[in-house]
mmCIF file of C-alpha atoms in Angstrom:
data_model
loop_
_atom_site.group_PDB
_atom_site.id
_atom_site.type_symbol
_atom_site.label_atom_id
_atom_site.label_comp_id
_atom_site.label_asym_id
_atom_site.label_seq_id
_atom_site.Cartn_x
_atom_site.Cartn_y
_atom_site.Cartn_z
ATOM 1 C CA MET A 1 -7.770 -97.868 34.077
ATOM 2 C CA ALA A 2 -10.664 -100.347 33.845
ATOM 3 C CA TRP A 3 -13.991 -99.029 35.041
ATOM 4 C CA GLN A 4 -14.360 -101.884 37.505
ATOM 5 C CA ASP A 5 -11.201 -100.718 39.279
ATOM 6 C CA SER A 6 -11.975 -99.501 42.820
ATOM 7 C CA GLU A 7 -10.156 -96.250 42.009
ATOM 8 C CA GLU A 8 -13.061 -95.355 39.745
ATOM 9 C CA LEU A 9 -15.457 -95.710 42.664
ATOM 10 C CA ARG A 10 -13.236 -93.500 44.809
ATOM 11 C CA GLU A 11 -13.318 -90.838 42.106
ATOM 12 C CA LEU A 12 -17.118 -90.956 42.007
ATOM 13 C CA LEU A 13 -17.368 -90.650 45.787
ATOM 14 C CA ASN A 14 -14.832 -87.813 45.810
ATOM 15 C CA CYS A 15 -17.140 -85.921 43.452
ATOM 16 C CA LEU A 16 -19.844 -86.178 46.106
ATOM 17 C CA LYS A 17 -17.472 -84.907 48.799
ATOM 18 C CA GLU A 18 -16.609 -81.873 46.687
ATOM 19 C CA ILE A 19 -20.256 -80.790 46.549
ATOM 20 C CA SER A 20 -20.516 -77.944 49.033
ATOM 21 C CA TYR A 21 -22.999 -75.288 50.019
ATOM 22 C CA VAL A 22 -22.737 -71.675 51.076
ATOM 23 C CA LYS A 23 -22.532 -71.489 54.868
ATOM 24 C CA PRO A 24 -24.509 -68.717 56.621
ATOM 25 C CA ASP A 25 -21.345 -67.184 58.106
ATOM 26 C CA GLU A 26 -19.915 -66.847 54.588
ATOM 27 C CA LEU A 27 -22.614 -64.369 53.598
ATOM 28 C CA PRO A 28 -21.652 -60.708 53.985
ATOM 29 C CA ASN A 29 -23.400 -58.687 56.687
ATOM 30 C CA ILE A 30 -24.238 -55.903 54.255
ATOM 31 C CA ASP A 31 -26.762 -55.726 51.424
ATOM 32 C CA LEU A 32 -25.316 -56.265 47.972
ATOM 33 C CA TYR A 33 -25.826 -54.777 44.534
ATOM 34 C CA MET A 34 -26.564 -57.076 41.600
ATOM 35 C CA ASP A 35 -22.930 -57.312 40.409
ATOM 36 C CA GLN A 36 -21.783 -58.177 43.917
ATOM 37 C CA VAL A 37 -24.434 -60.893 44.184
ATOM 38 C CA THR A 38 -23.384 -62.611 40.940
ATOM 39 C CA THR A 39 -19.687 -62.359 41.870
ATOM 40 C CA PHE A 40 -20.370 -63.879 45.291
ATOM 41 C CA MET A 41 -22.373 -66.771 43.835
ATOM 42 C CA ASP A 42 -19.810 -67.463 41.106
ATOM 43 C CA TYR A 43 -17.120 -67.858 43.751
ATOM 44 C CA HIS A 44 -19.008 -69.807 46.414
ATOM 45 C CA LEU A 45 -20.867 -72.154 44.067
ATOM 46 C CA ALA A 46 -17.866 -72.808 41.836
ATOM 47 C CA SER A 47 -17.670 -76.473 42.909
ATOM 48 C CA SER A 48 -21.081 -77.145 41.333
ATOM 49 C CA ARG A 49 -20.010 -75.756 37.947
ATOM 50 C CA ARG A 50 -19.971 -78.573 35.393
ATOM 51 C CA HIS A 51 -17.888 -76.709 32.803
ATOM 52 C CA GLY A 52 -15.411 -73.923 33.401
ATOM 53 C CA ASP A 53 -17.405 -71.325 31.477
ATOM 54 C CA ASP A 54 -20.834 -72.227 32.942
ATOM 55 C CA LYS A 55 -22.843 -69.249 34.174
ATOM 56 C CA LEU A 56 -24.186 -70.103 37.622
ATOM 57 C CA LEU A 57 -26.257 -66.991 38.169
ATOM 58 C CA THR A 58 -26.702 -64.037 35.829
ATOM 59 C CA LYS A 59 -28.435 -60.675 36.098
ATOM 60 C CA THR A 60 -31.087 -61.883 33.662
ATOM 61 C CA MET A 61 -31.782 -64.950 35.819
ATOM 62 C CA ILE A 62 -32.179 -62.840 38.964
ATOM 63 C CA ASN A 63 -34.484 -60.373 37.200
ATOM 64 C CA ASN A 64 -36.579 -63.274 35.896
ATOM 65 C CA TYR A 65 -36.842 -64.762 39.384
ATOM 66 C CA THR A 66 -38.175 -61.432 40.627
ATOM 67 C CA LYS A 67 -40.563 -61.113 37.679
ATOM 68 C CA ASN A 68 -41.873 -64.645 38.311
ATOM 69 C CA GLU A 69 -42.271 -63.903 42.042
ATOM 70 C CA LEU A 70 -39.716 -66.449 43.198
ATOM 71 C CA LEU A 71 -37.649 -63.640 44.674
ATOM 72 C CA PRO A 72 -38.943 -60.428 46.352
ATOM 73 C CA SER A 73 -37.816 -57.176 44.757
ATOM 74 C CA PRO A 74 -34.556 -55.693 46.054
ATOM 75 C CA ASN A 75 -34.634 -52.685 48.347
ATOM 76 C CA LYS A 76 -33.142 -49.711 46.485
ATOM 77 C CA LYS A 77 -31.383 -52.127 44.102
ATOM 78 C CA LYS A 78 -29.741 -53.949 47.021
ATOM 79 C CA TYR A 79 -30.183 -57.604 47.984
ATOM 80 C CA SER A 80 -30.326 -58.675 51.635
ATOM 81 C CA LYS A 81 -29.173 -61.890 53.278
ATOM 82 C CA ASP A 82 -32.690 -63.280 52.898
ATOM 83 C CA HIS A 83 -32.472 -62.610 49.168
ATOM 84 C CA MET A 84 -29.183 -64.501 49.082
ATOM 85 C CA TYR A 85 -30.589 -67.511 50.944
ATOM 86 C CA LEU A 86 -33.479 -67.621 48.496
ATOM 87 C CA LEU A 87 -31.197 -67.406 45.464
ATOM 88 C CA ILE A 88 -29.166 -70.369 46.731
ATOM 89 C CA LEU A 89 -32.338 -72.402 47.307
ATOM 90 C CA ILE A 90 -33.595 -71.509 43.828
ATOM 91 C CA TYR A 91 -30.249 -72.514 42.326
ATOM 92 C CA TYR A 92 -30.526 -76.032 43.743
ATOM 93 C CA LEU A 93 -34.272 -76.474 43.228
ATOM 94 C CA LYS A 94 -34.220 -75.466 39.562
ATOM 95 C CA GLY A 95 -32.049 -78.489 38.778
ATOM 96 C CA VAL A 96 -34.995 -80.710 39.660
ATOM 97 C CA LEU A 97 -38.218 -78.682 39.640
ATOM 98 C CA SER A 98 -40.070 -76.515 37.156
ATOM 99 C CA ILE A 99 -40.385 -72.767 37.743
ATOM 100 C CA THR A 100 -44.098 -73.275 38.509
ATOM 101 C CA ASP A 101 -43.307 -75.845 41.204
ATOM 102 C CA ILE A 102 -40.606 -73.629 42.708
ATOM 103 C CA GLN A 103 -43.155 -70.790 42.824
ATOM 104 C CA SER A 104 -45.586 -73.047 44.673
ATOM 105 C CA VAL A 105 -42.956 -73.948 47.270
ATOM 106 C CA LEU A 106 -41.334 -70.552 47.767
ATOM 107 C CA LYS A 107 -44.408 -68.304 47.760
ATOM 108 C CA PRO A 108 -45.650 -69.378 51.220
ATOM 109 C CA LEU A 109 -42.068 -69.250 52.471
ATOM 110 C CA ASN A 110 -41.649 -65.674 51.236
ATOM 111 C CA ASP A 111 -45.106 -64.575 52.401
ATOM 112 C CA SER A 112 -44.631 -65.922 55.922
ATOM 113 C CA PHE A 113 -40.922 -65.632 56.679
ATOM 114 C CA PHE A 114 -39.089 -63.228 54.356
ATOM 115 C CA ASN A 115 -37.464 -60.232 56.001
ATOM 116 C CA GLY A 116 -38.319 -61.354 59.547
ATOM 117 C CA ALA A 117 -42.051 -61.763 58.921
ATOM 118 C CA GLY A 118 -42.328 -65.095 60.737
ATOM 119 C CA GLU A 119 -41.362 -66.638 64.033
ATOM 120 C CA VAL A 120 -38.358 -68.415 62.516
ATOM 121 C CA PRO A 121 -35.665 -66.296 60.834
ATOM 122 C CA PHE A 122 -34.660 -67.113 57.265
ATOM 123 C CA GLU A 123 -31.122 -67.913 58.367
ATOM 124 C CA ARG A 124 -32.317 -70.718 60.643
ATOM 125 C CA ILE A 125 -34.546 -72.155 57.901
ATOM 126 C CA TYR A 126 -31.547 -72.209 55.570
ATOM 127 C CA GLU A 127 -29.287 -73.765 58.227
ATOM 128 C CA GLU A 128 -31.793 -76.507 59.058
ATOM 129 C CA ILE A 129 -32.304 -77.468 55.405
ATOM 130 C CA PHE A 130 -28.610 -77.827 54.696
ATOM 131 C CA ALA A 131 -27.849 -79.494 58.038
ATOM 132 C CA ILE A 132 -30.179 -82.299 56.942
ATOM 133 C CA GLN A 133 -28.399 -82.428 53.585
ATOM 134 C CA ARG A 134 -25.002 -82.787 55.250
ATOM 135 C CA ALA A 135 -26.310 -85.600 57.428
ATOM 136 C CA GLN A 136 -27.528 -87.411 54.300
ATOM 137 C CA SER A 137 -24.197 -87.210 52.465
ATOM 138 C CA ASP A 138 -22.841 -90.475 53.897
ATOM 139 C CA THR A 139 -26.110 -92.274 53.094
ATOM 140 C CA VAL A 140 -25.956 -91.067 49.486
ATOM 141 C CA ALA A 141 -22.300 -92.105 49.166
ATOM 142 C CA LYS A 142 -23.086 -95.610 50.458
ATOM 143 C CA ASP A 143 -26.002 -95.917 48.042
ATOM 144 C CA VAL A 144 -23.791 -94.900 45.102
ATOM 145 C CA ALA A 145 -21.183 -97.455 46.191
ATOM 146 C CA ARG A 146 -23.839 -100.201 46.321
ATOM 147 C CA LYS A 147 -25.077 -99.311 42.842
ATOM 148 C CA TRP A 148 -21.528 -99.219 41.466
ATOM 149 C CA LYS A 149 -20.744 -102.655 42.911
ATOM 150 C CA ALA A 150 -24.037 -104.023 41.557
ATOM 151 C CA VAL A 151 -23.202 -103.075 37.967
ATOM 152 C CA GLN A 152 -19.807 -104.744 38.245
ATOM 153 C CA GLY A 153 -21.591 -108.075 38.515
ATOM 154 C CA ILE A 154 -23.535 -107.838 35.256
ATOM 155 C CA TYR A 155 -22.540 -108.629 31.652
ATOM 156 C CA GLU A 156 -19.900 -111.083 32.856
ATOM 157 C CA ASP A 157 -20.516 -113.116 29.686
ATOM 158 C CA VAL A 158 -19.565 -110.215 27.381
ATOM 159 C CA GLU A 159 -16.025 -110.837 26.169
ATOM 160 C CA ASP A 160 -15.361 -107.500 24.483
ATOM 161 C CA ARG A 161 -13.921 -105.324 27.265
ATOM 162 C CA GLU A 162 -14.979 -101.981 25.777
ATOM 163 C CA GLN A 163 -18.548 -103.153 25.227
ATOM 164 C CA LYS A 164 -18.709 -104.564 28.743
ATOM 165 C CA GLU A 165 -17.520 -101.299 30.296
ATOM 166 C CA PHE A 166 -19.914 -99.270 28.160
ATOM 167 C CA LEU A 167 -22.894 -101.429 29.187
ATOM 168 C CA ARG A 168 -21.948 -101.180 32.855
ATOM 169 C CA LYS A 169 -21.586 -97.395 32.675
ATOM 170 C CA LEU A 170 -24.939 -97.158 30.917
ATOM 171 C CA SER A 171 -26.520 -99.298 33.633
ATOM 172 C CA MET A 172 -25.040 -97.065 36.347
ATOM 173 C CA ILE A 173 -26.382 -93.938 34.675
ATOM 174 C CA CYS A 174 -29.831 -95.514 34.318
ATOM 175 C CA MET A 175 -29.885 -96.679 37.957
ATOM 176 C CA LEU A 176 -28.971 -93.214 39.240
ATOM 177 C CA SER A 177 -31.423 -91.564 36.850
ATOM 178 C CA PHE A 178 -34.286 -93.821 37.900
ATOM 179 C CA ASP A 179 -33.507 -93.014 41.530
ATOM 180 C CA VAL A 180 -33.771 -89.291 40.744
ATOM 181 C CA TYR A 181 -36.946 -89.909 38.714
ATOM 182 C CA MET A 182 -38.705 -91.704 41.584
ATOM 183 C CA LYS A 183 -37.752 -88.992 44.078
ATOM 184 C CA LYS A 184 -38.912 -86.305 41.653
ATOM 185 C CA GLN A 185 -42.290 -88.060 41.444
ATOM 186 C CA LEU A 186 -42.550 -87.934 45.239
ATOM 187 C CA ILE A 187 -41.576 -84.254 45.310
ATOM 188 C CA GLU A 188 -44.244 -83.398 42.737
ATOM 189 C CA GLN A 189 -46.885 -85.325 44.688
ATOM 190 C CA ILE A 190 -46.040 -83.380 47.866
ATOM 191 C CA ILE A 191 -46.169 -80.074 45.971
ATOM 192 C CA ASP A 192 -49.489 -80.922 44.285
ATOM 193 C CA LYS A 193 -51.064 -82.002 47.573
ATOM 194 C CA GLU A 194 -49.596 -79.531 50.056
ATOM 195 C CA PHE A 195 -48.364 -76.463 48.179
ATOM 196 C CA ALA A 196 -50.254 -76.085 44.899
ATOM 197 C CA PRO A 197 -53.673 -75.647 46.608
ATOM 198 C CA LEU A 198 -52.202 -72.826 48.712
ATOM 199 C CA SER A 199 -50.765 -71.172 45.620
ATOM 200 C CA ALA A 200 -54.069 -71.543 43.756
ATOM 201 C CA GLU A 201 -55.982 -70.042 46.679
ATOM 202 C CA GLN A 202 -53.526 -67.142 46.934
ATOM 203 C CA SER A 203 -53.679 -66.561 43.177
ATOM 204 C CA GLU A 204 -57.472 -66.484 43.337
ATOM 205 C CA LYS A 205 -57.362 -63.907 46.136
ATOM 206 C CA GLU A 206 -54.868 -61.805 44.209
ATOM 207 C CA GLU A 207 -56.997 -62.023 41.070
ATOM 208 C CA LYS A 208 -60.091 -60.911 42.992
ATOM 209 C CA GLY A 209 -58.131 -58.040 44.523
ATOM 210 C CA LYS A 210 -56.858 -57.039 41.081
ATOM 211 C CA LYS A 211 -60.372 -57.038 39.623
ATOM 212 C CA LYS A 212 -61.613 -55.002 42.577
ATOM 213 C CA GLU A 213 -58.910 -52.406 41.973
ATOM 214 C CA GLU A 214 -59.719 -52.349 38.251
ATOM 215 C CA LYS A 215 -63.404 -51.678 39.023
ATOM 216 C CA LYS A 216 -62.392 -48.848 41.337
ATOM 217 C CA GLU A 217 -60.293 -47.315 38.583
ATOM 218 C CA GLU A 218 -63.155 -47.722 36.112
ATOM 219 C CA ARG A 219 -65.552 -45.925 38.493
ATOM 220 C CA LYS A 220 -63.038 -43.119 38.978
ATOM 221 C CA ALA A 221 -62.647 -42.756 35.223
ATOM 222 C CA GLU A 222 -66.436 -42.711 34.776
ATOM 223 C CA LYS A 223 -66.808 -40.010 37.451
ATOM 224 C CA LYS A 224 -64.131 -37.911 35.753
ATOM 225 C CA ALA A 225 -65.811 -38.320 32.409
ATOM 226 C CA ASP A 226 -69.197 -37.346 33.899
ATOM 227 C CA ALA A 227 -67.662 -34.300 35.573
ATOM 228 C CA LYS A 228 -66.066 -33.195 32.301
ATOM 229 C CA LYS A 229 -69.339 -33.672 30.456
ATOM 230 C CA LYS A 230 -71.261 -31.605 33.006
ATOM 231 C CA GLU A 231 -68.635 -28.885 32.796
ATOM 232 C CA ALA A 232 -68.873 -28.889 28.993
ATOM 233 C CA ASP A 233 -72.702 -28.716 29.116
ATOM 234 C CA LYS A 234 -72.507 -25.556 31.191
#
């Protein structure tokens, strides 16, 4: 089948339709252990797996997210619904953003809303984010169709069919990639302006608190040492 055939476009658009997300009512109403979390994610995010043996979410990944403060620690080795919502958000964000940027975005979210801390429950935040995504699906599909049709009109003077198709495919990949690149630049600007300062301020507070605690411990150790010395002098 030639790449300019409209069937090829339908296949591309079908790929977009197959992209799904985990709906809130699909999450279990009980807290899950690590193995249950990875099994759940493997099943519900299967449509986003590029290759059959791709690991979508592993124990090591989850532990690293907790270590890097993207994900709050589990309660008695169990993960709540809020943990699950966060893991899904992390899964999608990590395809575009660095771990540092994800930290900057998720830290205020976790500090203010995790485990019912804020006015808006985590479930609603998750629902609103993905409701917007669903509404954008048709817009994205139309944009892809426009780009696909645009590349069909270039390299008309190339007689070799294989070379022509290769050059058109390359152009399509570059157009889509540049689109992602521009949006990534915008995302990073928003993070640097709106989120990074908050993260830096919070980090500074935490560092000051850590130093304060260290000084307390030093004073305690000094008092103990002085007490021991006095006891020895007696």
